[in-house]
PDB file of C-alpha atoms in Angstrom:
ATOM      1  CA  MET L  30       5.991 219.292 -52.066  1.00  0.00           C
ATOM      2  CA  ASP L  31       7.511 218.308 -55.429  1.00  0.00           C
ATOM      3  CA  ASP L  32       5.806 215.142 -56.666  1.00  0.00           C
ATOM      4  CA  SER L  33       8.047 214.606 -59.715  1.00  0.00           C
ATOM      5  CA  GLY L  34      10.061 211.915 -57.950  1.00  0.00           C
ATOM      6  CA  LEU L  35       6.948 210.071 -56.887  1.00  0.00           C
ATOM      7  CA  THR L  36       5.544 210.268 -60.434  1.00  0.00           C
ATOM      8  CA  ALA L  37       8.746 208.827 -61.869  1.00  0.00           C
ATOM      9  CA  VAL L  38       8.950 205.986 -59.373  1.00  0.00           C
ATOM     10  CA  SER L  39       5.262 205.173 -59.722  1.00  0.00           C
ATOM     11  CA  ALA L  40       5.743 204.696 -63.463  1.00  0.00           C
ATOM     12  CA  LEU L  41       8.081 201.781 -62.718  1.00  0.00           C
ATOM     13  CA  THR L  42       5.615 199.738 -60.678  1.00  0.00           C
ATOM     14  CA  ASP L  43       4.457 197.957 -63.842  1.00  0.00           C
ATOM     15  CA  GLY L  44       6.723 194.969 -64.507  1.00  0.00           C
ATOM     16  CA  VAL L  45       6.777 195.261 -68.306  1.00  0.00           C
ATOM     17  CA  ARG L  46       7.429 198.990 -68.111  1.00  0.00           C
ATOM     18  CA  ARG L  47      10.237 198.446 -65.617  1.00  0.00           C
ATOM     19  CA  ALA L  48      11.823 195.897 -67.945  1.00  0.00           C
ATOM     20  CA  ALA L  49      11.510 198.342 -70.859  1.00  0.00           C
ATOM     21  CA  TYR L  50      13.260 201.001 -68.814  1.00  0.00           C
ATOM     22  CA  ARG L  51      16.084 198.599 -67.992  1.00  0.00           C
ATOM     23  CA  GLU L  52      16.552 197.814 -71.683  1.00  0.00           C
ATOM     24  CA  VAL L  53      16.966 201.496 -72.508  1.00  0.00           C
ATOM     25  CA  ILE L  54      19.274 202.101 -69.544  1.00  0.00           C
ATOM     26  CA  ALA L  55      21.429 199.129 -70.525  1.00  0.00           C
ATOM     27  CA  ALA L  56      22.163 200.839 -73.833  1.00  0.00           C
ATOM     28  CA  GLY L  57      23.915 203.683 -72.011  1.00  0.00           C
ATOM     29  CA  GLY L  58      23.294 206.901 -73.910  1.00  0.00           C
ATOM     30  CA  ALA L  59      22.589 205.148 -77.217  1.00  0.00           C
ATOM     31  CA  PRO L  60      19.030 205.646 -78.517  1.00  0.00           C
ATOM     32  CA  VAL L  61      16.884 202.507 -78.574  1.00  0.00           C
ATOM     33  CA  GLY L  62      13.934 201.797 -80.862  1.00  0.00           C
ATOM     34  CA  ARG L  63      10.596 200.298 -79.870  1.00  0.00           C
ATOM     35  CA  ASP L  64      11.273 197.260 -82.068  1.00  0.00           C
ATOM     36  CA  GLU L  65      14.436 196.458 -80.118  1.00  0.00           C
ATOM     37  CA  VAL L  66      12.637 196.762 -76.798  1.00  0.00           C
ATOM     38  CA  ALA L  67       9.716 194.663 -78.035  1.00  0.00           C
ATOM     39  CA  GLU L  68      12.078 191.898 -79.182  1.00  0.00           C
ATOM     40  CA  ALA L  69      14.073 191.942 -75.941  1.00  0.00           C
ATOM     41  CA  LEU L  70      10.944 191.733 -73.807  1.00  0.00           C
ATOM     42  CA  GLY L  71       9.070 189.284 -76.031  1.00  0.00           C
ATOM     43  CA  VAL L  72       6.054 191.589 -76.342  1.00  0.00           C
ATOM     44  CA  GLY L  73       4.318 193.259 -79.256  1.00  0.00           C
ATOM     45  CA  ARG L  74       5.613 196.486 -80.784  1.00  0.00           C
ATOM     46  CA  THR L  75       2.477 198.402 -79.828  1.00  0.00           C
ATOM     47  CA  LEU L  76       2.709 197.343 -76.188  1.00  0.00           C
ATOM     48  CA  ALA L  77       6.401 198.239 -76.055  1.00  0.00           C
ATOM     49  CA  ALA L  78       5.636 201.679 -77.538  1.00  0.00           C
ATOM     50  CA  HIS L  79       2.869 202.216 -74.985  1.00  0.00           C
ATOM     51  CA  HIS L  80       5.181 201.592 -72.043  1.00  0.00           C
ATOM     52  CA  LEU L  81       8.069 203.587 -73.526  1.00  0.00           C
ATOM     53  CA  ASP L  82       5.801 206.595 -74.030  1.00  0.00           C
ATOM     54  CA  LYS L  83       4.570 206.288 -70.433  1.00  0.00           C
ATOM     55  CA  LEU L  84       8.205 206.446 -69.320  1.00  0.00           C
ATOM     56  CA  VAL L  85       8.637 209.605 -71.389  1.00  0.00           C
ATOM     57  CA  ASP L  86       5.568 211.132 -69.725  1.00  0.00           C
ATOM     58  CA  ALA L  87       7.098 210.322 -66.319  1.00  0.00           C
ATOM     59  CA  GLY L  88      10.339 212.124 -67.206  1.00  0.00           C
ATOM     60  CA  LEU L  89      12.461 208.968 -67.196  1.00  0.00           C
ATOM     61  CA  LEU L  90      13.081 208.792 -70.950  1.00  0.00           C
ATOM     62  CA  GLU L  91      13.314 211.301 -73.761  1.00  0.00           C
ATOM     63  CA  VAL L  92      12.591 210.941 -77.461  1.00  0.00           C
ATOM     64  CA  THR L  93      14.843 211.502 -80.446  1.00  0.00           C
ATOM     65  CA  TYR L  94      14.240 210.836 -84.132  1.00  0.00           C
ATOM     66  CA  ALA L  95      16.715 209.461 -86.638  1.00  0.00           C
ATOM     67  CA  ARG L  96      16.817 207.542 -89.909  1.00  0.00           C
ATOM     68  CA  ARG L  97      18.630 204.394 -88.930  1.00  0.00           C
ATOM     69  CA  THR L  98      19.117 203.367 -92.543  1.00  0.00           C
ATOM     70  CA  GLY L  99      21.501 206.280 -93.006  1.00  0.00           C
ATOM     71  CA  ARG L 100      19.582 207.394 -96.102  1.00  0.00           C
ATOM     72  CA  SER L 101      18.196 210.891 -96.532  1.00  0.00           C
ATOM     73  CA  GLY L 102      16.083 212.821 -99.002  1.00  0.00           C
ATOM     74  CA  PRO L 103      12.944 211.685-100.886  1.00  0.00           C
ATOM     75  CA  GLY L 104      12.152 208.017-100.418  1.00  0.00           C
ATOM     76  CA  ALA L 105      14.244 207.663 -97.279  1.00  0.00           C
ATOM     77  CA  GLY L 106      11.148 207.170 -95.145  1.00  0.00           C
ATOM     78  CA  ARG L 107      10.147 208.721 -91.860  1.00  0.00           C
ATOM     79  CA  PRO L 108      12.738 208.967 -89.076  1.00  0.00           C
ATOM     80  CA  ALA L 109      12.364 206.314 -86.395  1.00  0.00           C
ATOM     81  CA  LYS L 110      11.195 207.295 -82.927  1.00  0.00           C
ATOM     82  CA  LEU L 111      13.973 206.418 -80.491  1.00  0.00           C
ATOM     83  CA  TYR L 112      14.294 206.524 -76.719  1.00  0.00           C
ATOM     84  CA  ARG L 113      17.127 207.209 -74.320  1.00  0.00           C
ATOM     85  CA  ALA L 114      17.393 207.913 -70.603  1.00  0.00           C
ATOM     86  CA  THR L 115      17.141 211.497 -69.429  1.00  0.00           C
ATOM     87  CA  ALA L 116      19.910 213.031 -67.355  1.00  0.00           C
ATOM     88  CA  ALA L 117      17.407 213.854 -64.611  1.00  0.00           C
ATOM     89  CA  GLU L 118      17.625 211.996 -61.312  1.00  0.00           C
ATOM     90  CA  HIS L 119      14.594 211.171 -59.203  1.00  0.00           C
ATOM     91  CA  GLU L 120      14.342 210.311 -55.553  1.00  0.00           C
ATOM     92  CA  VAL L 121      11.586 209.738 -53.066  1.00  0.00           C
ATOM     93  CA  SER L 122      12.017 209.962 -49.310  1.00  0.00           C
ATOM     94  CA  VAL L 123       9.215 209.653 -46.781  1.00  0.00           C
ATOM     95  CA  PRO L 124       9.621 211.584 -44.568  1.00  0.00           C
ATOM     96  CA  PRO L 125      11.835 214.053 -46.487  1.00  0.00           C
ATOM     97  CA  ARG L 126      15.595 213.623 -46.042  1.00  0.00           C
ATOM     98  CA  ALA L 127      18.533 215.568 -47.482  1.00  0.00           C
ATOM     99  CA  TYR L 128      21.350 213.049 -47.793  1.00  0.00           C
ATOM    100  CA  ARG L 129      22.610 214.634 -51.026  1.00  0.00           C
ATOM    101  CA  THR L 130      23.112 217.951 -49.255  1.00  0.00           C
ATOM    102  CA  ALA L 131      25.013 216.163 -46.494  1.00  0.00           C
ATOM    103  CA  ALA L 132      27.206 214.419 -49.101  1.00  0.00           C
ATOM    104  CA  GLU L 133      27.949 217.743 -50.803  1.00  0.00           C
ATOM    105  CA  LEU L 134      28.926 219.357 -47.513  1.00  0.00           C
ATOM    106  CA  LEU L 135      31.158 216.445 -46.578  1.00  0.00           C
ATOM    107  CA  ALA L 136      32.853 216.475 -49.987  1.00  0.00           C
ATOM    108  CA  GLU L 137      33.509 220.190 -49.718  1.00  0.00           C
ATOM    109  CA  ALA L 138      34.938 219.737 -46.229  1.00  0.00           C
ATOM    110  CA  VAL L 139      37.265 216.952 -47.419  1.00  0.00           C
ATOM    111  CA  GLU L 140      38.530 219.131 -50.259  1.00  0.00           C
ATOM    112  CA  ARG L 141      39.129 222.095 -47.959  1.00  0.00           C
ATOM    113  CA  ALA L 142      40.967 219.920 -45.458  1.00  0.00           C
ATOM    114  CA  GLY L 143      43.059 218.228 -48.154  1.00  0.00           C
ATOM    115  CA  ALA L 144      41.924 214.871 -46.815  1.00  0.00           C
ATOM    116  CA  ASP L 145      41.638 213.168 -50.211  1.00  0.00           C
ATOM    117  CA  THR L 146      43.897 210.283 -49.247  1.00  0.00           C
ATOM    118  CA  ALA L 147      41.802 209.489 -46.185  1.00  0.00           C
ATOM    119  CA  LEU L 148      38.674 209.344 -48.367  1.00  0.00           C
ATOM    120  CA  PHE L 149      40.357 207.122 -50.963  1.00  0.00           C
ATOM    121  CA  ASP L 150      41.558 204.763 -48.235  1.00  0.00           C
ATOM    122  CA  ALA L 151      38.067 204.566 -46.757  1.00  0.00           C
ATOM    123  CA  ALA L 152      36.542 203.934 -50.207  1.00  0.00           C
ATOM    124  CA  ARG L 153      39.021 201.146 -50.944  1.00  0.00           C
ATOM    125  CA  ALA L 154      38.390 199.517 -47.572  1.00  0.00           C
ATOM    126  CA  HIS L 155      34.635 199.737 -48.146  1.00  0.00           C
ATOM    127  CA  GLY L 156      34.979 198.156 -51.576  1.00  0.00           C
ATOM    128  CA  THR L 157      37.181 195.376 -50.216  1.00  0.00           C
ATOM    129  CA  ALA L 158      34.613 194.568 -47.536  1.00  0.00           C
ATOM    130  CA  GLU L 159      31.799 194.528 -50.110  1.00  0.00           C
ATOM    131  CA  GLY L 160      33.606 192.588 -52.841  1.00  0.00           C
ATOM    132  CA  ALA L 161      32.242 189.085 -53.387  1.00  0.00           C
ATOM    133  CA  GLY L 162      31.584 186.592 -56.176  1.00  0.00           C
ATOM    134  CA  ASN L 163      33.502 185.659 -59.306  1.00  0.00           C
ATOM    135  CA  ASP L 164      31.493 187.488 -61.967  1.00  0.00           C
ATOM    136  CA  VAL L 165      32.886 190.977 -62.530  1.00  0.00           C
ATOM    137  CA  GLY L 166      29.751 192.147 -64.337  1.00  0.00           C
ATOM    138  CA  ALA L 167      27.432 191.021 -61.536  1.00  0.00           C
ATOM    139  CA  LEU L 168      29.768 192.522 -58.920  1.00  0.00           C
ATOM    140  CA  LEU L 169      29.730 195.943 -60.551  1.00  0.00           C
ATOM    141  CA  ALA L 170      25.995 195.868 -61.304  1.00  0.00           C
ATOM    142  CA  ALA L 171      25.273 195.059 -57.660  1.00  0.00           C
ATOM    143  CA  HIS L 172      26.926 198.360 -56.724  1.00  0.00           C
ATOM    144  CA  GLY L 173      25.069 200.600 -59.162  1.00  0.00           C
ATOM    145  CA  TYR L 174      27.317 200.466 -62.228  1.00  0.00           C
ATOM    146  CA  LEU L 175      26.199 199.456 -65.719  1.00  0.00           C
ATOM    147  CA  PRO L 176      29.142 197.430 -67.060  1.00  0.00           C
ATOM    148  CA  SER L 177      29.326 197.070 -70.819  1.00  0.00           C
ATOM    149  CA  PRO L 178      31.956 195.254 -72.941  1.00  0.00           C
ATOM    150  CA  ALA L 179      34.011 197.766 -74.946  1.00  0.00           C
ATOM    151  CA  GLY L 180      36.313 195.700 -77.102  1.00  0.00           C
ATOM    152  CA  GLU L 181      38.430 192.718 -76.180  1.00  0.00           C
ATOM    153  CA  GLY L 182      39.378 192.654 -72.518  1.00  0.00           C
ATOM    154  CA  ARG L 183      37.867 196.030 -71.704  1.00  0.00           C
ATOM    155  CA  ILE L 184      34.754 197.059 -69.764  1.00  0.00           C
ATOM    156  CA  GLU L 185      33.200 200.508 -69.645  1.00  0.00           C
ATOM    157  CA  LEU L 186      30.747 201.584 -66.967  1.00  0.00           C
ATOM    158  CA  ARG L 187      27.690 203.267 -68.480  1.00  0.00           C
ATOM    159  CA  ASN L 188      26.495 204.651 -65.165  1.00  0.00           C
ATOM    160  CA  CYS L 189      28.303 206.469 -62.381  1.00  0.00           C
ATOM    161  CA  PRO L 190      26.538 205.966 -59.022  1.00  0.00           C
ATOM    162  CA  PHE L 191      28.076 209.256 -57.851  1.00  0.00           C
ATOM    163  CA  HIS L 192      27.278 211.274 -60.969  1.00  0.00           C
ATOM    164  CA  ARG L 193      26.039 214.523 -59.391  1.00  0.00           C
ATOM    165  CA  LEU L 194      28.817 214.666 -56.828  1.00  0.00           C
ATOM    166  CA  ALA L 195      31.390 213.796 -59.492  1.00  0.00           C
ATOM    167  CA  GLU L 196      30.223 216.791 -61.514  1.00  0.00           C
ATOM    168  CA  GLN L 197      30.717 219.068 -58.508  1.00  0.00           C
ATOM    169  CA  PHE L 198      33.973 217.598 -57.147  1.00  0.00           C
ATOM    170  CA  PRO L 199      35.599 215.726 -60.077  1.00  0.00           C
ATOM    171  CA  PRO L 200      39.083 214.873 -58.736  1.00  0.00           C
ATOM    172  CA  LEU L 201      37.789 213.976 -55.293  1.00  0.00           C
ATOM    173  CA  ILE L 202      34.786 211.852 -56.260  1.00  0.00           C
ATOM    174  CA  CYS L 203      36.357 210.213 -59.312  1.00  0.00           C
ATOM    175  CA  GLY L 204      39.367 209.275 -57.173  1.00  0.00           C
ATOM    176  CA  MET L 205      37.038 207.863 -54.527  1.00  0.00           C
ATOM    177  CA  ASN L 206      35.178 205.945 -57.211  1.00  0.00           C
ATOM    178  CA  LEU L 207      38.374 204.420 -58.596  1.00  0.00           C
ATOM    179  CA  ALA L 208      39.508 203.404 -55.110  1.00  0.00           C
ATOM    180  CA  MET L 209      36.180 201.744 -54.383  1.00  0.00           C
ATOM    181  CA  VAL L 210      36.149 199.771 -57.640  1.00  0.00           C
ATOM    182  CA  ARG L 211      39.691 198.595 -56.949  1.00  0.00           C
ATOM    183  CA  GLY L 212      38.546 197.551 -53.494  1.00  0.00           C
ATOM    184  CA  LEU L 213      35.622 195.605 -54.945  1.00  0.00           C
ATOM    185  CA  LEU L 214      38.009 193.742 -57.226  1.00  0.00           C
ATOM    186  CA  GLU L 215      40.392 192.994 -54.371  1.00  0.00           C
ATOM    187  CA  GLY L 216      37.650 191.851 -52.021  1.00  0.00           C
ATOM    188  CA  SER L 217      36.307 189.398 -54.563  1.00  0.00           C
ATOM    189  CA  GLY L 218      39.726 188.216 -55.735  1.00  0.00           C
ATOM    190  CA  LEU L 219      38.958 189.516 -59.223  1.00  0.00           C
ATOM    191  CA  ASP L 220      41.958 191.870 -59.107  1.00  0.00           C
ATOM    192  CA  ARG L 221      43.984 188.926 -60.399  1.00  0.00           C
ATOM    193  CA  SER L 222      41.986 189.128 -63.637  1.00  0.00           C
ATOM    194  CA  TRP L 223      40.899 192.752 -63.883  1.00  0.00           C
ATOM    195  CA  GLU L 224      42.472 196.146 -63.281  1.00  0.00           C
ATOM    196  CA  ALA L 225      40.481 199.352 -62.724  1.00  0.00           C
ATOM    197  CA  ARG L 226      41.831 202.501 -64.368  1.00  0.00           C
ATOM    198  CA  MET L 227      41.029 206.195 -64.470  1.00  0.00           C
ATOM    199  CA  ASP L 228      39.863 206.726 -68.046  1.00  0.00           C
ATOM    200  CA  ALA L 229      37.483 209.672 -68.112  1.00  0.00           C
ATOM    201  CA  ALA L 230      35.290 210.304 -71.159  1.00  0.00           C
ATOM    202  CA  PRO L 231      31.957 212.061 -71.728  1.00  0.00           C
ATOM    203  CA  GLY L 232      28.767 210.078 -71.203  1.00  0.00           C
ATOM    204  CA  ARG L 233      30.073 207.347 -68.926  1.00  0.00           C
ATOM    205  CA  CYS L 234      31.828 206.625 -65.639  1.00  0.00           C
ATOM    206  CA  CYS L 235      35.436 207.834 -65.349  1.00  0.00           C
ATOM    207  CA  VAL L 236      36.604 204.317 -64.434  1.00  0.00           C
ATOM    208  CA  THR L 237      37.139 201.500 -66.932  1.00  0.00           C
ATOM    209  CA  LEU L 238      38.409 197.950 -66.426  1.00  0.00           C
ATOM    210  CA  ALA L 239      41.007 196.060 -68.423  1.00  0.00           C
ATOM    211  CA  ASP L 240      41.719 192.372 -68.157  1.00  0.00           C
ATOM    212  CA  SER L 241      45.080 191.166 -66.920  1.00  0.00           C
ATOM    213  CA  LYS L 242      46.601 190.617 -70.333  1.00  0.00           C
ATOM    214  CA  ASN L 243      46.111 194.322 -71.091  1.00  0.00           C
ATOM    215  CA  LYS L 244      47.547 195.605 -67.814  1.00  0.00           C
ATOM    216  CA  SER L 245      50.707 196.866 -69.450  1.00  0.00           C
ATOM    217  CA  ASP L 246      48.848 198.927 -72.118  1.00  0.00           C
TER     218      ASP L 246
END
């Protein structure tokens, strides 16, 4: 039995550590320093570093080093130790289940059958049924996305809830994702203010949102 998932989840039982992890995740793929995490959490730098290093040990974060001053050469100082989320995914199921395998098989079957439209329709209907509230950020976060402002009237999603499947079946899963986000907006009435678009780019979700005044861009 592989205990890596259990080790990773166990590392998040501490409240301060869990909050530190959320701070790093909220930055998307951008490296975060211990000083930033300490300030955000209102704890000391040493305590923040302790919890960040525990998250590294658990395989949830990885370390990079960089001189944030932009200087180099003699006198530039030591590079800062920075943290960012690993690409690894962790899951724990007791007793063991294989839902990912089932999802992969279903996706492959849909592609073979050419039933993309049926999947997109189902995703949009699901999103419409789940859409609620008047805060677009809270709506998206409640469904596993990490919305982040990206300029005036634009939101990028730092996390794709379907990441692994999207890597295996890009047109199918990204299309499903777009349909579901549009459904969420429609179900909450936020489609009058926001439009979801396919806007793929490395390191983030393939869907972005633009506010109504940018709909014609």
